Amino acid sequence: VNYLSVSNLLIPVLVLQLFEYQTFGEVVESFMETCPDFFINDPTDPNVRYPPTVLQDSENPQRYKQICQRLNNVYRYTTLYDTKSRIPVYSAYYYIERQTKKENVWKIEPQVSMYLMYQIASQTLILQLDDPSLGAEMARENTVPENVRGKKQALHADYSSQKLYTRGHLFPRCYSESQECAIATFTHTNAVPQTQQDNNEWGKKAETQMKKMIKDNCNEGLAHIVTGAVPGDSWMEIKRDNVPVKEGVNIPTHFWTAYCCRGKTSPSSLVSHAWLATRKPEGLEVRKKPVKELENQLTSLYGITEGNTFSVFGGVCQGNDLLHELFSFILEMI
């Protein structure tokens, strides 16, 4: 567990409890230092891996959290989590098709909290992040103290108290390599609000198509996948401490996903495809596209400026060669 601190923060000790916040998850300073195996590796050097772009907010440096999702002492996948929107930016994971059962219990990751610690020597309060006294593994909500539960993350009641939105997985349960990994996908740091119609459309037009393309195009049916969402201007209202919070859980305007793998016909080459869905009044508009095109659009959608771009696979999986495109087309026509 890593620590960040702000020294010389002079706040009266009596208000200590007012500044406790919970974000949930094993937050690390860098994915690459703790759980790098979920990212695509360089074709010329298997020891070099490329995580997706980690977003930054200059006005709120603690907004985005890098989470190594952990269950039963095993890292299952990774998530970049947006504490302001209370939704994930993306989850990155392996695809290995297995038959798994649905989990009905949603969890949180009760390790990380923002809290104040009184330093006797300097008689000051120090703002600390990543509380090591809380468990690193995801757990049920009732294991987390109520006064810090859900301060920076969605909770079960946020969804059960309304009927319009359901919890849409970024890392789908049906993509999991094992039942334990499937269980690990049922955490609110891996879910965004979706209407049931949008959830069904996304599954039909993106997830099902992706599974087929991975099976047809990828060596041994294995692939690296990154799935994400773009926050919008609409929010689910929630309650915290019985007080309404209008900007509670953000409702995304876009959903996206991309895979990269070694080709079935040529394992030395890399194959990739991407999908971008836009929420519209008449339903979800889903379009398949090259990864490079998706990256260009995400650069704009996430508001990335100053010549920077959003990268899904570090630039190593931006397109497909003509043979793989032809092979995919023939398989789709059969």
Short mmCIF file of N, CA and C in Angstrom, two decimals, residues 69-245:
data_model
loop_
_atom_site.label_atom_id
_atom_site.label_comp_id
_atom_site.label_asym_id
_atom_site.label_seq_id
_atom_site.Cartn_x
_atom_site.Cartn_y
_atom_site.Cartn_z
N GLN A 69 -7.59 -4.79 -8.56
CA GLN A 69 -8.74 -5.47 -7.99
C GLN A 69 -8.31 -6.84 -7.46
N ARG A 70 -8.56 -7.06 -6.17
CA ARG A 70 -8.00 -8.24 -5.50
C ARG A 70 -9.08 -9.01 -4.75
N LEU A 71 -9.08 -10.32 -4.88
CA LEU A 71 -9.99 -11.19 -4.16
C LEU A 71 -9.28 -12.50 -3.85
N ASN A 72 -9.41 -12.95 -2.61
CA ASN A 72 -8.76 -14.19 -2.16
C ASN A 72 -7.26 -14.17 -2.44
N ASN A 73 -6.65 -13.00 -2.17
CA ASN A 73 -5.21 -12.82 -2.25
C ASN A 73 -4.66 -12.95 -3.68
N VAL A 74 -5.52 -12.74 -4.67
CA VAL A 74 -5.10 -12.82 -6.07
C VAL A 74 -5.62 -11.57 -6.79
N TYR A 75 -4.76 -10.94 -7.57
CA TYR A 75 -5.20 -9.82 -8.40
C TYR A 75 -5.99 -10.38 -9.58
N ARG A 76 -7.22 -9.83 -9.80
CA ARG A 76 -8.11 -10.36 -10.82
C ARG A 76 -8.16 -9.48 -12.06
N TYR A 77 -8.02 -8.17 -11.90
CA TYR A 77 -8.03 -7.23 -13.01
C TYR A 77 -7.68 -5.87 -12.45
N THR A 78 -7.64 -4.85 -13.31
CA THR A 78 -7.30 -3.51 -12.85
C THR A 78 -8.40 -2.52 -13.24
N THR A 79 -8.49 -1.44 -12.49
CA THR A 79 -9.49 -0.41 -12.75
C THR A 79 -8.91 0.97 -12.48
N LEU A 80 -9.16 1.90 -13.40
CA LEU A 80 -8.92 3.31 -13.12
C LEU A 80 -10.27 3.88 -12.68
N TYR A 81 -10.31 4.40 -11.45
CA TYR A 81 -11.57 4.79 -10.84
C TYR A 81 -11.65 6.30 -10.65
N ASP A 82 -12.81 6.87 -10.98
CA ASP A 82 -13.05 8.30 -10.88
C ASP A 82 -13.85 8.58 -9.61
N THR A 83 -13.20 9.11 -8.58
CA THR A 83 -13.89 9.34 -7.30
C THR A 83 -14.88 10.49 -7.37
N LYS A 84 -14.69 11.42 -8.29
CA LYS A 84 -15.64 12.53 -8.42
C LYS A 84 -16.96 12.05 -9.03
N SER A 85 -16.87 11.23 -10.06
CA SER A 85 -18.07 10.73 -10.74
C SER A 85 -18.65 9.49 -10.09
N ARG A 86 -17.88 8.85 -9.21
CA ARG A 86 -18.27 7.59 -8.56
C ARG A 86 -18.51 6.47 -9.58
N ILE A 87 -17.73 6.50 -10.65
CA ILE A 87 -17.78 5.43 -11.64
C ILE A 87 -16.35 5.14 -12.10
N PRO A 88 -16.10 3.95 -12.63
CA PRO A 88 -14.78 3.66 -13.20
C PRO A 88 -14.59 4.35 -14.54
N VAL A 89 -13.35 4.69 -14.85
CA VAL A 89 -12.99 5.17 -16.19
C VAL A 89 -12.84 3.98 -17.11
N TYR A 90 -12.11 2.96 -16.64
CA TYR A 90 -11.99 1.72 -17.41
C TYR A 90 -11.54 0.59 -16.49
N SER A 91 -11.78 -0.62 -16.96
CA SER A 91 -11.21 -1.82 -16.36
C SER A 91 -10.44 -2.57 -17.44
N ALA A 92 -9.28 -3.13 -17.08
CA ALA A 92 -8.44 -3.87 -18.01
C ALA A 92 -8.29 -5.29 -17.49
N TYR A 93 -8.36 -6.27 -18.41
CA TYR A 93 -8.44 -7.66 -17.96
C TYR A 93 -8.09 -8.62 -19.09
N TYR A 94 -7.90 -9.90 -18.72
CA TYR A 94 -7.74 -10.97 -19.68
C TYR A 94 -9.09 -11.45 -20.16
N TYR A 95 -9.13 -11.97 -21.36
CA TYR A 95 -10.32 -12.71 -21.80
C TYR A 95 -9.93 -14.17 -21.99
N ILE A 96 -10.55 -15.04 -21.21
CA ILE A 96 -10.43 -16.49 -21.36
C ILE A 96 -11.83 -17.05 -21.15
N GLU A 97 -12.44 -17.55 -22.21
CA GLU A 97 -13.85 -17.92 -22.10
C GLU A 97 -14.04 -19.14 -21.19
N ARG A 98 -14.89 -18.98 -20.18
CA ARG A 98 -15.27 -20.05 -19.27
C ARG A 98 -16.75 -19.88 -18.94
N GLN A 99 -17.36 -20.95 -18.46
CA GLN A 99 -18.74 -20.89 -18.00
C GLN A 99 -18.73 -20.55 -16.50
N THR A 100 -19.34 -19.43 -16.15
CA THR A 100 -19.37 -19.02 -14.75
C THR A 100 -20.80 -18.68 -14.34
N LYS A 101 -21.03 -18.68 -13.04
CA LYS A 101 -22.35 -18.38 -12.50
C LYS A 101 -22.42 -16.92 -12.07
N LYS A 102 -23.64 -16.39 -12.13
CA LYS A 102 -23.85 -15.00 -11.73
C LYS A 102 -23.79 -14.86 -10.23
N GLU A 103 -23.17 -13.78 -9.76
CA GLU A 103 -23.07 -13.47 -8.34
C GLU A 103 -24.12 -12.43 -8.00
N ASN A 104 -24.83 -12.61 -6.91
CA ASN A 104 -25.90 -11.69 -6.54
C ASN A 104 -25.50 -10.68 -5.47
N VAL A 105 -24.29 -10.81 -4.93
CA VAL A 105 -23.83 -9.91 -3.88
C VAL A 105 -22.79 -8.96 -4.44
N TRP A 106 -23.11 -7.66 -4.39
CA TRP A 106 -22.17 -6.65 -4.85
C TRP A 106 -21.26 -6.24 -3.69
N LYS A 107 -19.99 -6.04 -4.03
CA LYS A 107 -18.98 -5.77 -3.00
C LYS A 107 -18.38 -4.38 -3.19
N ILE A 108 -17.60 -3.99 -2.19
CA ILE A 108 -16.77 -2.80 -2.25
C ILE A 108 -15.36 -3.20 -1.84
N GLU A 109 -14.41 -2.32 -2.05
CA GLU A 109 -13.02 -2.60 -1.66
C GLU A 109 -12.65 -1.68 -0.51
N PRO A 110 -12.70 -2.19 0.71
CA PRO A 110 -12.66 -1.32 1.90
C PRO A 110 -11.27 -0.94 2.40
N GLN A 111 -10.30 -0.86 1.52
CA GLN A 111 -8.97 -0.52 2.01
C GLN A 111 -8.70 0.98 2.06
N VAL A 112 -9.10 1.67 1.01
CA VAL A 112 -8.61 3.02 0.83
C VAL A 112 -9.57 4.04 1.41
N SER A 113 -9.07 4.89 2.26
CA SER A 113 -9.87 5.99 2.80
C SER A 113 -9.01 7.22 2.93
N MET A 114 -9.66 8.35 2.91
CA MET A 114 -8.97 9.61 3.17
C MET A 114 -9.25 9.99 4.63
N TYR A 115 -8.24 10.14 5.40
CA TYR A 115 -8.46 10.38 6.82
C TYR A 115 -7.38 11.32 7.36
N LEU A 116 -7.63 11.85 8.53
CA LEU A 116 -6.69 12.77 9.17
C LEU A 116 -6.04 12.10 10.38
N MET A 117 -4.73 12.25 10.47
CA MET A 117 -3.97 11.66 11.58
C MET A 117 -3.28 12.80 12.33
N TYR A 118 -3.47 12.84 13.63
CA TYR A 118 -2.87 13.89 14.46
C TYR A 118 -1.44 13.52 14.80
N GLN A 119 -0.52 14.40 14.44
CA GLN A 119 0.90 14.18 14.73
C GLN A 119 1.26 14.97 15.98
N ILE A 120 1.56 14.24 17.03
CA ILE A 120 1.78 14.87 18.34
C ILE A 120 3.01 15.78 18.31
N ALA A 121 4.08 15.33 17.68
CA ALA A 121 5.33 16.08 17.72
C ALA A 121 5.18 17.49 17.15
N SER A 122 4.48 17.57 16.01
CA SER A 122 4.33 18.88 15.37
C SER A 122 3.01 19.55 15.69
N GLN A 123 2.13 18.81 16.41
CA GLN A 123 0.81 19.31 16.79
C GLN A 123 0.02 19.76 15.55
N THR A 124 0.08 18.92 14.51
CA THR A 124 -0.66 19.19 13.27
C THR A 124 -1.41 17.94 12.85
N LEU A 125 -2.35 18.14 11.96
CA LEU A 125 -3.07 17.02 11.36
C LEU A 125 -2.51 16.76 9.98
N ILE A 126 -2.26 15.50 9.66
CA ILE A 126 -1.71 15.13 8.37
C ILE A 126 -2.78 14.39 7.57
N LEU A 127 -3.02 14.87 6.36
CA LEU A 127 -3.98 14.21 5.48
C LEU A 127 -3.31 13.00 4.85
N GLN A 128 -3.85 11.80 5.10
CA GLN A 128 -3.26 10.57 4.59
C GLN A 128 -4.24 9.88 3.66
N LEU A 129 -3.66 9.15 2.70
CA LEU A 129 -4.46 8.34 1.79
C LEU A 129 -3.98 6.90 1.89
N ASP A 130 -4.86 5.96 1.50
CA ASP A 130 -4.55 4.53 1.49
C ASP A 130 -4.35 4.00 2.91
N ASP A 131 -5.44 3.91 3.64
CA ASP A 131 -5.43 3.46 5.04
C ASP A 131 -5.05 1.99 5.11
N PRO A 132 -3.87 1.64 5.65
CA PRO A 132 -3.43 0.25 5.68
C PRO A 132 -4.16 -0.60 6.71
N SER A 133 -4.92 0.02 7.60
CA SER A 133 -5.61 -0.74 8.64
C SER A 133 -6.86 -1.43 8.12
N LEU A 134 -7.31 -1.04 6.92
CA LEU A 134 -8.48 -1.66 6.32
C LEU A 134 -8.04 -2.71 5.31
N GLY A 135 -8.88 -3.72 5.09
CA GLY A 135 -8.51 -4.85 4.25
C GLY A 135 -8.28 -4.46 2.79
N ALA A 136 -7.32 -5.12 2.16
CA ALA A 136 -7.00 -4.83 0.76
C ALA A 136 -7.96 -5.49 -0.20
N GLU A 137 -8.75 -6.47 0.28
CA GLU A 137 -9.62 -7.21 -0.61
C GLU A 137 -11.05 -6.69 -0.55
N MET A 138 -11.74 -6.86 -1.69
CA MET A 138 -13.12 -6.43 -1.75
C MET A 138 -13.96 -7.21 -0.75
N ALA A 139 -14.99 -6.56 -0.22
CA ALA A 139 -15.81 -7.18 0.82
C ALA A 139 -17.21 -6.59 0.78
N ARG A 140 -18.11 -7.17 1.54
CA ARG A 140 -19.48 -6.67 1.60
C ARG A 140 -19.52 -5.31 2.28
N GLU A 141 -20.53 -4.53 1.92
CA GLU A 141 -20.63 -3.17 2.43
C GLU A 141 -20.68 -3.10 3.94
N ASN A 142 -21.36 -4.06 4.56
CA ASN A 142 -21.56 -3.98 6.02
C ASN A 142 -20.27 -4.21 6.80
N THR A 143 -19.17 -4.53 6.11
CA THR A 143 -17.89 -4.67 6.80
C THR A 143 -17.17 -3.34 6.93
N VAL A 144 -17.70 -2.29 6.30
CA VAL A 144 -17.07 -0.98 6.31
C VAL A 144 -17.83 -0.07 7.25
N PRO A 145 -17.16 0.70 8.11
CA PRO A 145 -17.86 1.61 9.02
C PRO A 145 -18.81 2.52 8.27
N GLU A 146 -19.99 2.68 8.80
CA GLU A 146 -21.05 3.42 8.10
C GLU A 146 -20.69 4.88 7.86
N ASN A 147 -19.91 5.48 8.77
CA ASN A 147 -19.60 6.91 8.63
C ASN A 147 -18.64 7.21 7.48
N VAL A 148 -18.00 6.19 6.93
CA VAL A 148 -17.11 6.42 5.78
C VAL A 148 -17.54 5.65 4.54
N ARG A 149 -18.59 4.89 4.66
CA ARG A 149 -19.04 4.01 3.57
C ARG A 149 -19.64 4.81 2.42
N GLY A 150 -19.11 4.63 1.22
CA GLY A 150 -19.71 5.23 0.04
C GLY A 150 -19.50 6.71 -0.15
N LYS A 151 -18.54 7.31 0.54
CA LYS A 151 -18.31 8.74 0.38
C LYS A 151 -17.83 9.08 -1.02
N LYS A 152 -17.10 8.16 -1.64
CA LYS A 152 -16.56 8.41 -2.97
C LYS A 152 -16.91 7.28 -3.94
N GLN A 153 -17.91 6.49 -3.63
CA GLN A 153 -18.24 5.35 -4.47
C GLN A 153 -19.72 5.05 -4.37
N ALA A 154 -20.27 4.45 -5.42
CA ALA A 154 -21.67 4.04 -5.41
C ALA A 154 -21.86 2.86 -4.47
N LEU A 155 -23.06 2.76 -3.90
CA LEU A 155 -23.43 1.67 -3.01
C LEU A 155 -24.67 0.97 -3.55
N HIS A 156 -24.99 -0.16 -2.95
CA HIS A 156 -26.14 -0.94 -3.38
C HIS A 156 -27.43 -0.12 -3.34
N ALA A 157 -27.62 0.66 -2.29
CA ALA A 157 -28.85 1.44 -2.12
C ALA A 157 -29.02 2.49 -3.21
N ASP A 158 -27.92 2.94 -3.81
CA ASP A 158 -28.03 3.94 -4.86
C ASP A 158 -28.79 3.39 -6.07
N TYR A 159 -28.63 2.10 -6.31
CA TYR A 159 -29.32 1.47 -7.43
C TYR A 159 -30.68 0.90 -7.02
N SER A 160 -30.76 0.32 -5.84
CA SER A 160 -32.01 -0.31 -5.41
C SER A 160 -33.10 0.71 -5.10
N SER A 161 -32.71 1.97 -4.86
CA SER A 161 -33.68 3.00 -4.51
C SER A 161 -34.32 3.64 -5.75
N GLN A 162 -33.90 3.26 -6.95
CA GLN A 162 -34.51 3.79 -8.16
C GLN A 162 -34.66 2.64 -9.18
N LYS A 163 -35.47 2.86 -10.21
CA LYS A 163 -35.81 1.77 -11.13
C LYS A 163 -35.29 1.98 -12.54
N LEU A 164 -34.73 3.14 -12.84
CA LEU A 164 -34.34 3.42 -14.22
C LEU A 164 -33.02 2.79 -14.61
N TYR A 165 -32.06 2.74 -13.66
CA TYR A 165 -30.72 2.30 -14.01
C TYR A 165 -30.34 1.00 -13.30
N THR A 166 -29.60 0.18 -14.05
CA THR A 166 -29.03 -1.02 -13.49
C THR A 166 -27.52 -0.88 -13.48
N ARG A 167 -26.82 -1.83 -12.88
CA ARG A 167 -25.36 -1.77 -12.82
C ARG A 167 -24.76 -2.48 -14.03
N GLY A 168 -24.08 -1.71 -14.88
CA GLY A 168 -23.45 -2.28 -16.06
C GLY A 168 -21.98 -2.58 -15.79
N HIS A 169 -21.61 -3.85 -15.91
CA HIS A 169 -20.21 -4.24 -15.72
C HIS A 169 -19.32 -3.67 -16.82
N LEU A 170 -18.15 -3.16 -16.45
CA LEU A 170 -17.12 -2.91 -17.45
C LEU A 170 -16.38 -4.21 -17.77
N PHE A 171 -15.95 -4.91 -16.74
CA PHE A 171 -15.42 -6.26 -16.93
C PHE A 171 -16.60 -7.21 -16.75
N PRO A 172 -17.13 -7.77 -17.85
CA PRO A 172 -18.33 -8.61 -17.73
C PRO A 172 -18.04 -9.92 -17.02
N ARG A 173 -19.00 -10.34 -16.23
CA ARG A 173 -18.86 -11.61 -15.52
C ARG A 173 -18.60 -12.77 -16.49
N CYS A 174 -19.26 -12.75 -17.65
CA CYS A 174 -19.16 -13.87 -18.59
C CYS A 174 -17.81 -13.93 -19.29
N TYR A 175 -16.95 -12.91 -19.12
CA TYR A 175 -15.61 -12.94 -19.71
C TYR A 175 -14.57 -13.53 -18.75
N SER A 176 -14.99 -13.94 -17.57
CA SER A 176 -14.04 -14.30 -16.51
C SER A 176 -13.44 -15.67 -16.73
N GLU A 177 -12.19 -15.83 -16.27
CA GLU A 177 -11.49 -17.08 -16.44
C GLU A 177 -11.85 -18.12 -15.40
N SER A 178 -12.47 -17.71 -14.30
CA SER A 178 -12.81 -18.63 -13.22
C SER A 178 -14.00 -18.08 -12.46
N GLN A 179 -14.60 -18.92 -11.62
CA GLN A 179 -15.73 -18.46 -10.83
C GLN A 179 -15.30 -17.38 -9.84
N GLU A 180 -14.11 -17.51 -9.27
CA GLU A 180 -13.63 -16.48 -8.33
C GLU A 180 -13.45 -15.15 -9.05
N CYS A 181 -12.93 -15.19 -10.27
CA CYS A 181 -12.76 -13.96 -11.03
C CYS A 181 -14.13 -13.37 -11.38
N ALA A 182 -15.09 -14.23 -11.68
CA ALA A 182 -16.45 -13.75 -11.96
C ALA A 182 -17.04 -13.04 -10.76
N ILE A 183 -16.82 -13.60 -9.58
CA ILE A 183 -17.31 -12.97 -8.34
C ILE A 183 -16.65 -11.61 -8.16
N ALA A 184 -15.37 -11.51 -8.52
CA ALA A 184 -14.64 -10.26 -8.34
C ALA A 184 -15.15 -9.13 -9.24
N THR A 185 -15.88 -9.46 -10.29
CA THR A 185 -16.41 -8.41 -11.16
C THR A 185 -17.60 -7.69 -10.52
N PHE A 186 -18.18 -8.27 -9.48
CA PHE A 186 -19.34 -7.68 -8.83
C PHE A 186 -18.91 -6.72 -7.71
N THR A 187 -18.26 -5.65 -8.13
CA THR A 187 -17.87 -4.58 -7.22
C THR A 187 -18.24 -3.26 -7.87
N HIS A 188 -18.64 -2.28 -7.07
CA HIS A 188 -19.12 -1.02 -7.62
C HIS A 188 -18.02 -0.21 -8.30
N THR A 189 -16.77 -0.55 -8.08
CA THR A 189 -15.70 0.13 -8.82
C THR A 189 -15.57 -0.43 -10.23
N ASN A 190 -16.37 -1.43 -10.58
CA ASN A 190 -16.38 -2.01 -11.92
C ASN A 190 -17.73 -1.82 -12.61
N ALA A 191 -18.57 -0.93 -12.09
CA ALA A 191 -19.93 -0.80 -12.61
C ALA A 191 -20.29 0.66 -12.88
N VAL A 192 -21.08 0.86 -13.92
CA VAL A 192 -21.60 2.19 -14.27
C VAL A 192 -23.11 2.09 -14.46
N PRO A 193 -23.85 3.19 -14.26
CA PRO A 193 -25.29 3.15 -14.49
C PRO A 193 -25.62 2.97 -15.97
N GLN A 194 -26.48 1.99 -16.26
CA GLN A 194 -27.01 1.76 -17.60
C GLN A 194 -28.50 1.45 -17.48
N THR A 195 -29.29 1.92 -18.43
CA THR A 195 -30.66 1.42 -18.48
C THR A 195 -30.60 -0.04 -18.89
N GLN A 196 -31.63 -0.80 -18.58
CA GLN A 196 -31.63 -2.21 -18.95
C GLN A 196 -31.58 -2.37 -20.46
N GLN A 197 -32.24 -1.47 -21.19
CA GLN A 197 -32.19 -1.52 -22.65
C GLN A 197 -30.77 -1.30 -23.16
N ASP A 198 -30.08 -0.28 -22.62
CA ASP A 198 -28.70 -0.03 -23.04
C ASP A 198 -27.78 -1.19 -22.67
N ASN A 199 -28.01 -1.77 -21.50
CA ASN A 199 -27.23 -2.92 -21.07
C ASN A 199 -27.39 -4.08 -22.04
N ASN A 200 -28.63 -4.33 -22.46
CA ASN A 200 -28.90 -5.42 -23.41
C ASN A 200 -28.29 -5.13 -24.77
N GLU A 201 -28.42 -3.88 -25.23
CA GLU A 201 -27.87 -3.50 -26.53
C GLU A 201 -26.35 -3.60 -26.54
N TRP A 202 -25.73 -3.15 -25.46
CA TRP A 202 -24.27 -3.23 -25.36
C TRP A 202 -23.81 -4.69 -25.39
N GLY A 203 -24.52 -5.55 -24.67
CA GLY A 203 -24.17 -6.96 -24.69
C GLY A 203 -24.31 -7.58 -26.07
N LYS A 204 -25.38 -7.22 -26.77
CA LYS A 204 -25.65 -7.81 -28.09
C LYS A 204 -24.72 -7.27 -29.17
N LYS A 205 -24.51 -5.95 -29.19
CA LYS A 205 -23.79 -5.32 -30.30
C LYS A 205 -22.30 -5.18 -30.07
N ALA A 206 -21.84 -5.32 -28.83
CA ALA A 206 -20.40 -5.17 -28.56
C ALA A 206 -19.83 -6.44 -27.92
N GLU A 207 -20.33 -6.81 -26.74
CA GLU A 207 -19.72 -7.93 -26.01
C GLU A 207 -19.84 -9.25 -26.77
N THR A 208 -21.01 -9.56 -27.32
CA THR A 208 -21.18 -10.82 -28.05
C THR A 208 -20.34 -10.84 -29.31
N GLN A 209 -20.31 -9.71 -30.04
CA GLN A 209 -19.48 -9.63 -31.24
C GLN A 209 -18.01 -9.79 -30.91
N MET A 210 -17.59 -9.15 -29.80
CA MET A 210 -16.19 -9.24 -29.42
C MET A 210 -15.79 -10.68 -29.11
N LYS A 211 -16.63 -11.38 -28.37
CA LYS A 211 -16.33 -12.77 -28.03
C LYS A 211 -16.14 -13.61 -29.30
N LYS A 212 -17.00 -13.42 -30.28
CA LYS A 212 -16.90 -14.17 -31.52
C LYS A 212 -15.62 -13.82 -32.27
N MET A 213 -15.27 -12.54 -32.32
CA MET A 213 -14.07 -12.13 -33.05
C MET A 213 -12.81 -12.63 -32.37
N ILE A 214 -12.82 -12.65 -31.03
CA ILE A 214 -11.66 -13.19 -30.32
C ILE A 214 -11.52 -14.69 -30.61
N LYS A 215 -12.62 -15.39 -30.59
CA LYS A 215 -12.60 -16.83 -30.88
C LYS A 215 -12.10 -17.09 -32.30
N ASP A 216 -12.52 -16.26 -33.26
CA ASP A 216 -12.15 -16.47 -34.65
C ASP A 216 -10.75 -15.98 -34.99
N ASN A 217 -10.30 -14.93 -34.34
CA ASN A 217 -9.07 -14.24 -34.77
C ASN A 217 -7.88 -14.40 -33.84
N CYS A 218 -8.09 -14.78 -32.58
CA CYS A 218 -7.01 -14.72 -31.59
C CYS A 218 -6.40 -16.09 -31.32
N ASN A 219 -5.10 -16.10 -31.21
CA ASN A 219 -4.37 -17.33 -30.92
C ASN A 219 -4.82 -17.90 -29.57
N GLU A 220 -5.28 -19.14 -29.57
CA GLU A 220 -5.75 -19.86 -28.37
C GLU A 220 -6.96 -19.18 -27.73
N GLY A 221 -7.60 -18.26 -28.44
CA GLY A 221 -8.78 -17.59 -27.90
C GLY A 221 -8.50 -16.70 -26.71
N LEU A 222 -7.26 -16.18 -26.63
CA LEU A 222 -6.86 -15.32 -25.51
C LEU A 222 -6.69 -13.88 -25.98
N ALA A 223 -7.08 -12.93 -25.14
CA ALA A 223 -6.95 -11.53 -25.53
C ALA A 223 -6.85 -10.63 -24.31
N HIS A 224 -6.23 -9.47 -24.49
CA HIS A 224 -6.27 -8.38 -23.51
C HIS A 224 -7.41 -7.46 -23.90
N ILE A 225 -8.21 -7.05 -22.92
CA ILE A 225 -9.36 -6.18 -23.18
C ILE A 225 -9.33 -4.99 -22.21
N VAL A 226 -9.71 -3.83 -22.72
CA VAL A 226 -9.94 -2.66 -21.88
C VAL A 226 -11.34 -2.16 -22.20
N THR A 227 -12.16 -1.96 -21.18
CA THR A 227 -13.52 -1.48 -21.35
C THR A 227 -13.74 -0.27 -20.45
N GLY A 228 -14.35 0.78 -21.01
CA GLY A 228 -14.49 2.01 -20.23
C GLY A 228 -15.78 2.75 -20.48
N ALA A 229 -15.91 3.89 -19.80
CA ALA A 229 -17.08 4.75 -19.92
C ALA A 229 -16.63 6.20 -19.83
N VAL A 230 -17.40 7.08 -20.45
CA VAL A 230 -17.11 8.52 -20.44
C VAL A 230 -18.20 9.22 -19.65
N PRO A 231 -17.85 9.94 -18.59
CA PRO A 231 -18.89 10.61 -17.78
C PRO A 231 -19.58 11.72 -18.56
N GLY A 232 -20.85 11.97 -18.17
CA GLY A 232 -21.63 13.01 -18.83
C GLY A 232 -22.07 14.09 -17.86
N ASP A 233 -23.14 14.78 -18.20
CA ASP A 233 -23.64 15.87 -17.38
C ASP A 233 -24.82 15.47 -16.50
N SER A 234 -25.29 14.22 -16.64
CA SER A 234 -26.43 13.75 -15.85
C SER A 234 -25.94 12.89 -14.69
N TRP A 235 -26.75 12.89 -13.61
CA TRP A 235 -26.35 12.18 -12.39
C TRP A 235 -27.53 11.42 -11.80
N MET A 236 -27.23 10.31 -11.13
CA MET A 236 -28.19 9.65 -10.27
C MET A 236 -28.11 10.31 -8.90
N GLU A 237 -29.22 10.81 -8.40
CA GLU A 237 -29.22 11.38 -7.06
C GLU A 237 -29.14 10.26 -6.04
N ILE A 238 -28.34 10.46 -5.01
CA ILE A 238 -28.16 9.46 -3.96
C ILE A 238 -28.31 10.13 -2.60
N LYS A 239 -28.23 9.34 -1.56
CA LYS A 239 -28.25 9.88 -0.20
C LYS A 239 -27.02 9.41 0.55
N ARG A 240 -26.44 10.32 1.30
CA ARG A 240 -25.35 10.00 2.20
C ARG A 240 -25.68 10.66 3.55
N ASP A 241 -25.67 9.86 4.61
CA ASP A 241 -26.04 10.34 5.96
C ASP A 241 -27.44 10.96 5.93
N ASN A 242 -28.32 10.33 5.11
CA ASN A 242 -29.72 10.77 4.97
C ASN A 242 -29.86 12.15 4.33
N VAL A 243 -28.80 12.63 3.71
CA VAL A 243 -28.83 13.92 3.02
C VAL A 243 -28.76 13.67 1.52
N PRO A 244 -29.69 14.22 0.73
CA PRO A 244 -29.65 14.03 -0.72
C PRO A 244 -28.38 14.63 -1.34
N VAL A 245 -27.79 13.89 -2.25
CA VAL A 245 -26.62 14.35 -3.01
C VAL A 245 -27.03 14.33 -4.47
#
